[in-house]
CSV table of C-alpha atoms in Angstrom, one decimal:
chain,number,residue,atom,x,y,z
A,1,UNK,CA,-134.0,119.6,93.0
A,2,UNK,CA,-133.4,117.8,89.7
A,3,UNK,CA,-136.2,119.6,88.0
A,4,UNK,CA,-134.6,122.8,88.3
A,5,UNK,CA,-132.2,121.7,85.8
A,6,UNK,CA,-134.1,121.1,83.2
A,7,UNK,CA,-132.2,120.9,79.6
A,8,UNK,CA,-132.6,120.3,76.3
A,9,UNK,CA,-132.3,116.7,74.8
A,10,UNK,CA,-128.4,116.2,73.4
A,11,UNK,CA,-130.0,114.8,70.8
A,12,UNK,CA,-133.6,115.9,69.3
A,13,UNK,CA,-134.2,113.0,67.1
A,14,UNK,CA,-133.4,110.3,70.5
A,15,UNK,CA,-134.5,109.6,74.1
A,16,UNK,CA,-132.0,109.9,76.8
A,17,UNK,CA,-132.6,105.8,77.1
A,18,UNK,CA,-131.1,105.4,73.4
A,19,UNK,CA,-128.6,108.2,73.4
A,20,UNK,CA,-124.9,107.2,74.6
A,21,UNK,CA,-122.9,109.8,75.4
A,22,UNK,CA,-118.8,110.1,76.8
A,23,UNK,CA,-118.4,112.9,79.2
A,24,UNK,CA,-114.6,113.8,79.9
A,25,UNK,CA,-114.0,114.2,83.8
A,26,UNK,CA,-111.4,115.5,84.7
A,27,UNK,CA,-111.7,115.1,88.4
A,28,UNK,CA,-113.4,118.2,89.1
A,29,UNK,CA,-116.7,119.5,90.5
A,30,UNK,CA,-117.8,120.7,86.9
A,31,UNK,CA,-117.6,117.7,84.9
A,32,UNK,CA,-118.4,115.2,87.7
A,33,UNK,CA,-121.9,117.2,88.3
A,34,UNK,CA,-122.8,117.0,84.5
A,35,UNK,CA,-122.0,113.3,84.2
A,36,UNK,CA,-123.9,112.3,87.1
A,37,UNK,CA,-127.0,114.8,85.8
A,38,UNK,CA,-126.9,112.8,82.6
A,39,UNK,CA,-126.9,109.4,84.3
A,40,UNK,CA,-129.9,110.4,86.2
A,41,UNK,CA,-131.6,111.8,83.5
A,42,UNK,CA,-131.3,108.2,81.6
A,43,UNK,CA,-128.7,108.7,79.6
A,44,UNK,CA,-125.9,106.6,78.6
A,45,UNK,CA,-123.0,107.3,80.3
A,46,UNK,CA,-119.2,106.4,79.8
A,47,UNK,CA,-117.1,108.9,81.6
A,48,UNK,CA,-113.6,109.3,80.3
A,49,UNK,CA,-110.4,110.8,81.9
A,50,UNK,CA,-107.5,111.4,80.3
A,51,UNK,CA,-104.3,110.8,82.2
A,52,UNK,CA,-102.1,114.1,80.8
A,53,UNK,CA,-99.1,113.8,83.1
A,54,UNK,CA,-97.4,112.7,86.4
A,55,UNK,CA,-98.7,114.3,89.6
A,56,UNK,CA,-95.6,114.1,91.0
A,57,UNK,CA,-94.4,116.3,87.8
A,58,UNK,CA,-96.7,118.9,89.1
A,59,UNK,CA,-97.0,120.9,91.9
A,60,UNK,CA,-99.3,123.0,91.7
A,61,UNK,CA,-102.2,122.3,94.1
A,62,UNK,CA,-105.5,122.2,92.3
A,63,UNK,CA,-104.3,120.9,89.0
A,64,UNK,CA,-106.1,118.9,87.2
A,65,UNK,CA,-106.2,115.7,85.2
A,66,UNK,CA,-103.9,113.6,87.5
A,67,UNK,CA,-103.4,111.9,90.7
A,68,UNK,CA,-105.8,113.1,92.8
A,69,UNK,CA,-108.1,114.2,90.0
A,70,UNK,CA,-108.2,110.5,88.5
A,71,UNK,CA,-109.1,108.8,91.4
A,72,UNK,CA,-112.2,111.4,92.2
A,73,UNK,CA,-113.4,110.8,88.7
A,74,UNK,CA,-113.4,107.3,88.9
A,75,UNK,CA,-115.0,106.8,92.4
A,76,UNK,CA,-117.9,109.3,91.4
A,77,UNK,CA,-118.6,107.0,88.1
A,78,UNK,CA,-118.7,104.2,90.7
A,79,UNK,CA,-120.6,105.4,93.2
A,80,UNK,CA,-123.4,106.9,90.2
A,81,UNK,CA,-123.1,103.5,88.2
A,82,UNK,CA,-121.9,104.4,84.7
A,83,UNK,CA,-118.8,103.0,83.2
A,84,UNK,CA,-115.5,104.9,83.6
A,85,UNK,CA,-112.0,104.5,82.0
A,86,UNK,CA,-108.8,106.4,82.6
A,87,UNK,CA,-106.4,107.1,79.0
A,88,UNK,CA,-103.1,107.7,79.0
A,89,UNK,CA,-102.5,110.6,76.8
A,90,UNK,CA,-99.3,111.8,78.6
A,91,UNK,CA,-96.7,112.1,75.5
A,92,UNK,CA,-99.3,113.3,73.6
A,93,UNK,CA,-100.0,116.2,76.1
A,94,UNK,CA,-95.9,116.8,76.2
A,95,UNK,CA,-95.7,116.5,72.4
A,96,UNK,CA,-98.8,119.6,71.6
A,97,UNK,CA,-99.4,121.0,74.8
A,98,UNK,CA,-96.3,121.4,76.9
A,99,UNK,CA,-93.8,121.4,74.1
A,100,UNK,CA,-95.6,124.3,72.2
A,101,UNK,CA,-96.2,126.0,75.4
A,102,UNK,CA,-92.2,126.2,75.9
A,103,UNK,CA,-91.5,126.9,72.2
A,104,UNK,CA,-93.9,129.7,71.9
A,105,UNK,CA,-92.7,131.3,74.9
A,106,UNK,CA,-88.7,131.1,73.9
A,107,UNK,CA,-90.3,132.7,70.7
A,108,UNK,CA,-91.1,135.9,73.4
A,109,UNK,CA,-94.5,134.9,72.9
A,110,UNK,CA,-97.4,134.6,75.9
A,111,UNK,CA,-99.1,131.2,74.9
A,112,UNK,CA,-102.3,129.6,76.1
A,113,UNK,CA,-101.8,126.0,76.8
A,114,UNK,CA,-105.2,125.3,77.8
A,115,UNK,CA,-106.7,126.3,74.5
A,116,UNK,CA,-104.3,124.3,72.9
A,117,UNK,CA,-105.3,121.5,75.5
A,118,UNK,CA,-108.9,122.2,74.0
A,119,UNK,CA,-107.5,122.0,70.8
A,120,UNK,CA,-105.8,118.5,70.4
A,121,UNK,CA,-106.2,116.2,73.2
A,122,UNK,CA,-109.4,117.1,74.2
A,123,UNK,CA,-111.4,117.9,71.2
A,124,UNK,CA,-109.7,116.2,68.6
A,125,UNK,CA,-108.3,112.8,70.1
A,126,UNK,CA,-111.1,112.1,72.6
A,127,UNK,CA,-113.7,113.4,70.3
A,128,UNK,CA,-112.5,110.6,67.9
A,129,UNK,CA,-112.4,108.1,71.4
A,130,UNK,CA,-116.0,109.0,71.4
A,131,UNK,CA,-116.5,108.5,67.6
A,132,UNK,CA,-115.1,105.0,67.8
A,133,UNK,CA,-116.9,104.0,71.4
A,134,UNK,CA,-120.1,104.3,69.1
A,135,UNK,CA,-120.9,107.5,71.4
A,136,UNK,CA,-124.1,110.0,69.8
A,137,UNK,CA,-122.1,112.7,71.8
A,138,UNK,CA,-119.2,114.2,73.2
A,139,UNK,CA,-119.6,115.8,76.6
A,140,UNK,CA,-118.0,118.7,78.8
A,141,UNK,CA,-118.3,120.7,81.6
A,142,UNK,CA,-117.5,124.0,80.1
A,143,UNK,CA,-119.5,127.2,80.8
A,144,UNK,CA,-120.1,127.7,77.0
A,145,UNK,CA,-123.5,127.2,75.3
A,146,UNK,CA,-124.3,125.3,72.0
A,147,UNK,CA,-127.2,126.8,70.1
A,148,UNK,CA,-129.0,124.9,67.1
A,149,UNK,CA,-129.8,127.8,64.6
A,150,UNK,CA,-131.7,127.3,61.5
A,151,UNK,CA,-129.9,123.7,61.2
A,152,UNK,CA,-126.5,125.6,62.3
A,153,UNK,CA,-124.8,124.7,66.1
A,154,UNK,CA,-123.3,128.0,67.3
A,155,UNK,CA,-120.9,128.8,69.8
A,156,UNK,CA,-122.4,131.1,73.1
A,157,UNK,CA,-120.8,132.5,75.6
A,158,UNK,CA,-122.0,130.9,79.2
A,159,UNK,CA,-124.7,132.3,80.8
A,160,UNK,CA,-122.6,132.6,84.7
A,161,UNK,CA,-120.1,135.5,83.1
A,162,UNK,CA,-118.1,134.8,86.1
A,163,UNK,CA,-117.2,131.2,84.8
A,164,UNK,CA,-117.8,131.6,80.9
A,165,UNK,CA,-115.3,129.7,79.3
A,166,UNK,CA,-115.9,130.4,75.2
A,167,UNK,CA,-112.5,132.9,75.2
A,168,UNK,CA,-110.5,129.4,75.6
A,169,UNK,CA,-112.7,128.1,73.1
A,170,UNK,CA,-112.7,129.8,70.1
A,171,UNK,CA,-110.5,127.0,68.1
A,172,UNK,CA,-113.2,124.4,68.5
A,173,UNK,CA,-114.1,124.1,64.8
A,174,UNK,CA,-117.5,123.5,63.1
A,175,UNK,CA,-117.3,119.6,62.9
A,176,UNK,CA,-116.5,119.3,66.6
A,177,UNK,CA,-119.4,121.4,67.5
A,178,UNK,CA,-121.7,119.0,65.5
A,179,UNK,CA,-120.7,116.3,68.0
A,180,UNK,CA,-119.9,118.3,71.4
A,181,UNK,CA,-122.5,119.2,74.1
A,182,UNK,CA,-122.2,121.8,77.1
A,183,UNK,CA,-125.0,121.0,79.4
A,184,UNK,CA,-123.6,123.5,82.2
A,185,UNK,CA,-123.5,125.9,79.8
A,186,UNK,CA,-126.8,127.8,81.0
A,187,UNK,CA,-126.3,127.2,85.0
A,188,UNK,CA,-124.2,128.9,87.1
A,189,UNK,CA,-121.5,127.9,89.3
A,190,UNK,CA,-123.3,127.8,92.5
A,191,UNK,CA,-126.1,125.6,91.7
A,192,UNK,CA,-123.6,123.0,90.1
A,193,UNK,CA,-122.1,123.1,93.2
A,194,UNK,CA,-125.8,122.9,94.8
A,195,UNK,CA,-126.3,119.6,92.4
A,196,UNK,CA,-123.7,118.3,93.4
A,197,UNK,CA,-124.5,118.1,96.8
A,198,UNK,CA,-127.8,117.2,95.8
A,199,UNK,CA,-126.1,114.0,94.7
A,200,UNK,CA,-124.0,113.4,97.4
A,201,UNK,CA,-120.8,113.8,95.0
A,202,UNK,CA,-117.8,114.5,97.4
A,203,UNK,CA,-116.0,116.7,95.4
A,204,UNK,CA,-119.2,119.2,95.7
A,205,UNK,CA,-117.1,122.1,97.1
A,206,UNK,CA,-113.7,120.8,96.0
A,207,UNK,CA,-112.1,123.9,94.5
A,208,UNK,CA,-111.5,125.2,91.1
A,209,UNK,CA,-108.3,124.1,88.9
A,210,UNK,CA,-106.1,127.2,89.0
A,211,UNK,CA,-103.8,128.5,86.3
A,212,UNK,CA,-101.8,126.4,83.4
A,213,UNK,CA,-101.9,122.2,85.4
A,214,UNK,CA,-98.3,121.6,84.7
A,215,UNK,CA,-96.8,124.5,85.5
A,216,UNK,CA,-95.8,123.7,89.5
A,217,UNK,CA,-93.9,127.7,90.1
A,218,UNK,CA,-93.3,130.0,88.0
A,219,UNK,CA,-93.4,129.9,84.4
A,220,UNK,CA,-90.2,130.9,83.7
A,221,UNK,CA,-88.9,128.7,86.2
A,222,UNK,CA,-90.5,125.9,84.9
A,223,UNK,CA,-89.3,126.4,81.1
A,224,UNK,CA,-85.8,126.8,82.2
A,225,UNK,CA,-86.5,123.1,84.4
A,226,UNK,CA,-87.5,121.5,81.2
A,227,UNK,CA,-85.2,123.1,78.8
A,228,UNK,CA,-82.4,125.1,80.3
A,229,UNK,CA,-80.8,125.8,77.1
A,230,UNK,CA,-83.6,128.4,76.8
A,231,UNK,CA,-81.7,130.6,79.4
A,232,UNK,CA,-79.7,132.7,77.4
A,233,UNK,CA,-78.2,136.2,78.1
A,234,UNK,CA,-78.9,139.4,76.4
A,235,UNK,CA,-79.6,142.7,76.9
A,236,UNK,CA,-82.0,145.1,78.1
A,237,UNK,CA,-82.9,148.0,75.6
A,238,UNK,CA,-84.3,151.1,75.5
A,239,UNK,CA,-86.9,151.9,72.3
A,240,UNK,CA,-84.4,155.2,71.8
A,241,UNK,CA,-81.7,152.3,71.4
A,242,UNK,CA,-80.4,152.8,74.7
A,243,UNK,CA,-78.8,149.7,76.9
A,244,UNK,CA,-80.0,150.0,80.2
A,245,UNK,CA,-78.9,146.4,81.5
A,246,UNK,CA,-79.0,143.0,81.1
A,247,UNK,CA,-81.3,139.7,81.7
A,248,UNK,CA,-80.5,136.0,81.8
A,249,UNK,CA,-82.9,135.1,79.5
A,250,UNK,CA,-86.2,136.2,77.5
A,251,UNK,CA,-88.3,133.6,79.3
A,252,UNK,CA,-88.3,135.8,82.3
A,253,UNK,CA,-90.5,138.5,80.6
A,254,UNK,CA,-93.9,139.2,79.4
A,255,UNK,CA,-95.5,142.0,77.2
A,256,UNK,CA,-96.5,145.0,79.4
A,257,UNK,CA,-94.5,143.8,82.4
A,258,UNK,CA,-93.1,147.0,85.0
A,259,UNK,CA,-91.9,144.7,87.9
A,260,UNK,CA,-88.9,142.2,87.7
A,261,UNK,CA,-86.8,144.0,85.1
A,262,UNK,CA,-83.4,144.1,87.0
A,263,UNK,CA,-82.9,148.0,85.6
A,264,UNK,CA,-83.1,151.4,87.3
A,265,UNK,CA,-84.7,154.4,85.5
A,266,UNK,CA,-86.3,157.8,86.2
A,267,UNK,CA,-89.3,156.8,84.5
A,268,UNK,CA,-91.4,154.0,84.6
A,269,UNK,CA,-90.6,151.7,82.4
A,270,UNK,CA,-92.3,148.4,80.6
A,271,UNK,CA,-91.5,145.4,78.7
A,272,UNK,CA,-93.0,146.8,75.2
A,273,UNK,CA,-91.5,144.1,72.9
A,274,UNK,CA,-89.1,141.3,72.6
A,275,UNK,CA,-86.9,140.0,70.1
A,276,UNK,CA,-86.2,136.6,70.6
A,277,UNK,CA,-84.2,136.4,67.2
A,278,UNK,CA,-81.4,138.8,69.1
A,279,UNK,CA,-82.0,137.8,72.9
A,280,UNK,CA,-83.4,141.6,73.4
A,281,UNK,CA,-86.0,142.9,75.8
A,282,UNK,CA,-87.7,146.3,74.8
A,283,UNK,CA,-89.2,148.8,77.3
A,284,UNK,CA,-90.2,152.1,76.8
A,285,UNK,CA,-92.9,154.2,78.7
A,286,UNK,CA,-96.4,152.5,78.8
A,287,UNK,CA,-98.0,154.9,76.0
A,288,UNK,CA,-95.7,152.1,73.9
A,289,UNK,CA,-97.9,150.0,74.5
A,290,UNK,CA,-100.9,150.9,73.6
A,291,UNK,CA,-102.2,150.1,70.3
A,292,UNK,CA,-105.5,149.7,68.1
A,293,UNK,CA,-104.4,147.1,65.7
A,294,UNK,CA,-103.4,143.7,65.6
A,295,UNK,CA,-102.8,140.7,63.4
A,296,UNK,CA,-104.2,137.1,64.0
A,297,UNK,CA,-102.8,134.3,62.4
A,298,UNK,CA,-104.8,130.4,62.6
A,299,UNK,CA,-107.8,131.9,62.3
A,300,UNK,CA,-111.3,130.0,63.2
A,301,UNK,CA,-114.2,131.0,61.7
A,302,UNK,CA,-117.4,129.2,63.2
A,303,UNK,CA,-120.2,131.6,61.2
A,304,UNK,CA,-121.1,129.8,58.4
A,305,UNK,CA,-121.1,133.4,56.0
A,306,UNK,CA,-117.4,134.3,55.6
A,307,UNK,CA,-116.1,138.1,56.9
A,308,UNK,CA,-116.8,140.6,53.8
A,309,UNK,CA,-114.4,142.4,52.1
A,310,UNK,CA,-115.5,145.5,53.7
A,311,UNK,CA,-115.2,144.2,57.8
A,312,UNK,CA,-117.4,143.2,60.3
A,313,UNK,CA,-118.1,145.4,63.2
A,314,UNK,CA,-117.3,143.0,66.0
A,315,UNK,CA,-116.6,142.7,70.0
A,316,UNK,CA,-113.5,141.3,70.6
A,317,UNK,CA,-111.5,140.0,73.6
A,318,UNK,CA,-107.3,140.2,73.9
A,319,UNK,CA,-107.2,138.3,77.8
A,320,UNK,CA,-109.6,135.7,79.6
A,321,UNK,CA,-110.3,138.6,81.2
A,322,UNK,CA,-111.3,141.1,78.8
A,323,UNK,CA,-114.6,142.6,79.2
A,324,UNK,CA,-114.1,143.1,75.2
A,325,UNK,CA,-113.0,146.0,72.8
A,326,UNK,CA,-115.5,147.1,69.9
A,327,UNK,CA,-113.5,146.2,66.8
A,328,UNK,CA,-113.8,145.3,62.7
A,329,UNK,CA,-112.1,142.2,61.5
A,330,UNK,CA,-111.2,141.9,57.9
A,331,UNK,CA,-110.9,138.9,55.8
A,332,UNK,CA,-108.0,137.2,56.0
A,333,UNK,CA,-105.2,137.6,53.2
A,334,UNK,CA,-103.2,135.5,51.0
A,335,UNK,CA,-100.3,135.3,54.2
A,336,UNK,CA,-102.6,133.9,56.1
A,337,UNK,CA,-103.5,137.0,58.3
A,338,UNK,CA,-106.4,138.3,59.8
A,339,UNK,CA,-106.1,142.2,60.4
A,340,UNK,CA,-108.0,143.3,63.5
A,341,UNK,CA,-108.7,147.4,64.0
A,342,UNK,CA,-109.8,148.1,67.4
A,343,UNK,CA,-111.7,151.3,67.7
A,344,UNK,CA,-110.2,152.5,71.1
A,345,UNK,CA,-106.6,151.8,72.1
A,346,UNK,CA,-105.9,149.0,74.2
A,347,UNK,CA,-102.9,148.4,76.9
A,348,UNK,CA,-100.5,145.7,76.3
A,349,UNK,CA,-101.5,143.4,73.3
A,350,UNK,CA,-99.4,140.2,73.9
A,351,UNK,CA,-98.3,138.1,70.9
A,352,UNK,CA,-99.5,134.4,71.5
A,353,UNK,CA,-102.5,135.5,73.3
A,354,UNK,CA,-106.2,134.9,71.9
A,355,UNK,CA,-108.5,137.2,70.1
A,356,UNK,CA,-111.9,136.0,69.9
A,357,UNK,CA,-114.7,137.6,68.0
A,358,UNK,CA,-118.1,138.3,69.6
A,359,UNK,CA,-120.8,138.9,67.4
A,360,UNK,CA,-123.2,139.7,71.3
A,361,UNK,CA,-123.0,136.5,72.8
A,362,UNK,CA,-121.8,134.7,70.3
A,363,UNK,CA,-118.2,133.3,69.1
A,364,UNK,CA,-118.0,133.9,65.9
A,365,UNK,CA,-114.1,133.0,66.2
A,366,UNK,CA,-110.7,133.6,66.8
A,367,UNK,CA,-107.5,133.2,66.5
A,368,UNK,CA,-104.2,133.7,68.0
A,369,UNK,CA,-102.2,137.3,68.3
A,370,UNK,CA,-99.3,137.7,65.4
C-alpha cells in the first residue's frame, strides 16, 4: 500500500534518516496521514499543534486546532512513535487572525481568516518554531504542490481539484516556500483517507474542518458577541439615492447578498456596496454588480520575473470557489495597487476577498480585493 505513494525526497541533497522535518497537525485526517507517511518513510519527525483558542469558545462542530483536535494529534504521534508538542498560540491567533477578521468586516469588507491563519501563525511563527528546532523542513497537509524549477520552488495548484487549497495560499512568500513541503499535494483525498486506514490512524474517516474554526453561528452574530459596539444603525439606500429602510448594523451584510435585507421592493434587489464610513448599505438591481475590474492591494508576487509594464494575460480566481476568470494584471503603482482587468464581467466582486493569479496551474500570486 505504502508504495503507491511514492514521493519525492523533501530534501535532494539528504536521506530521509538525516532529514528532520516538523509537520503541523492540526488534529485532522490530512495532516495526521502525511506525518505518519513521513515517519514510515524514515524521516525525522516532530509533529507540532498549535493550540489557537478555547473549544469551549467555539462551537462549531468540526473546527479545528482545539479540544478535540489536540488530543487526536497527539495520540496519533504516540501511537506512530515520533515526538509531538502542543503551543499555545492563542493571543496570537486573537491579536492577527480574529481581530483582523472583525475589523475588516466592520470596514464592510468579506475577509478570509484562514489565509490570514496561513499567513502569520502558521507560516511565519511556526515556520520560525521549525527554524529554531534545527528542522530541514516545514511540513503541511495542504492540497498544494511545490515544484523545484531551474533552482526556483513554485507554487501548484493540487492535483485532487476538489480539495486544492493554493486560492488560500497565495500570501505564502518566496522565503517560506524555500523551507515548506506539501507531500499531499499530488494525491487525492480518498487515498489519504485509504492511508490512513492503511495505518490504522483513527481519525481515517473523521470529517473535514468546515468553514472559518472560531466562528460558532453566524458571522454576524459572532462579531456582534465579541464587539457589540460594532452594531450600529443606519440606513438602507437605493443607488438612485433612495431610502428604502433601515438595518441594525453593516455586519449583517455581504456584497451581492438578495436575502435578509429587511426591505420590500418590486424588483429584486442586492447588497451592491457598503459604506462603513456612513453606516449605509447600497442595493441596486444585480447588473450593479457586475464588473470587469478590480484593484488588489498587499500584493504577492512568487514568479521570480516581475509583471511588465504592458500586463500579463493571466487566470484569476475572486472565491475559493471560482473556476477562474481570464484576466491581465498590471504592475503595481506607486499607491501600492495592483489593477486587475477581467476580460468577461463577473458577479459580485467582494472587497476583502482574494485574487489569485494562475499562470495554468501555477500561483503566480495574489493579493487581496481593494
Amino acid at each position: 500500500m505504502i508504495n503507491e505513494f511514492e514521493i519525492e525526497p523533501l530534501l535532494a541533497n539528504k536521506v530521509p534518516k538525516q532529514t528532520k522535518i516538523v509537520v503541523a497537525m492540526s488534529g485532522g485526517v490530512d495532516s495526521s496521514t502525511a506525518a505518519v507517511l513521513l515517519h514510515n518513510l524514515g524521516y525525522q519527525v516532530i509533529g507540532v499543534t498549535l493550540e489557537l483558542y478555547s473549544s469551549n469558545n467555539s462551537a462549531r462542530k468540526g473546527a479545528c486546532c482545539a479540544g478535540q483536535d489536540i488530543y487526536d494529534a497527539k495520540r496519533v504521534a504516540e501511537t506512530a512513535g515520533f515526538p509531538h508538542y502542543v503551543l499555545n498560540y492563542k493571543e496570537i491567533f486573537q491579536k492577527e487572525v480574529i481581530d483582523d477578521f472583525i475589523e475588516n468586516y466592520t470596514r464592510g469588507e468579506t475577509p478570509i481568516p484562514c489565509v490570514k491563519c496561513n499567513q502569520t501563525v502558521k507560516f511565519r511563527d511556526l515556520l520560525k518554531v521549525a527554524q529554531n528546532l534545527e528542522a530541514d523542513a516545514l511540513v503541511t497537509g495542504h492540497y498544494i504542490r511545490r515544484i523545484e524549477k531551474d533552482g526556483e520552488a513554485q507554487l501548484y495548484s493540487g492535483l485532487d481539484k476538489s480539495k486544492d487549497q493554493s486560492y488560500f495560499l497565495f500570501a505564502t512568500t518566496i522565503k517560506q516556500l524555500k523551507f515548506l513541503r506539501f507531500p499531499l499535494g499530488a494525491f487525492h483525498k480518498n487515498k489519504v483517507r485509504e492511508l490512513a486506514e492503511y495505518f490504522n490512524l483513527k481519525i481515517a474517516q473523521k470529517p473535514d474542518s468546515q468553514d472559518i474554526c472560531f466562528v460558532a453561528d453566524k458571522y454576524a452574530s459572532t462579531i456582534a458577541k465579541l464587539k457589540p459596539e460594532s452594531l450600529v444603525k443606519g440606513k438602507i439606500v437605493h443607488v438612485n439615492g433612495q431610502v428604502l429602510g433601515y438595518h441594525n448594523g453593516i455586519i449583517n451584510f455581504t456584497i451581492g447578498q438578495r436575502r435578509g435585507l429587511g426591505i420590500s421592493s418590486h424588483e429584486p434587489l442586492y447588497v451592491v456596496k457598503i459604506d462603513a464610513k456612513n453606516q449605509e448599505v447600497i442595493v441596486g438591481s444585480a447588473d450593479k454588480l457586475m464588473k470587469n475590474k478590480l484593484f488588489v492591494r498587499e500584493l504577492n508576487w512568487l514568479a521570480k520575473d516581475p509583471i511588465p509594464s504592458e500586463g500579463l494575460e493571466v487566470t484569476v480566481k475572486l472565491r475559493s470557489l471560482h473556476n477562474g476568470s481570464m484576466a491581465r494584471i498590471y504592475p503595481t503603482n506607486e499607491s501600492g495597487s495592483t489593477e486587475v482587468i477581467l476580460k468577461d464581467d463577473y458577479f459580485g466582486i467582494s472587497p476583502g476577498q482574494a485574487c489569485v493569479a494562475y499562470l495554468g496551474e501555477r500561483v503566480l500570486g495574489g493579493g487581496y480585493i481593494s
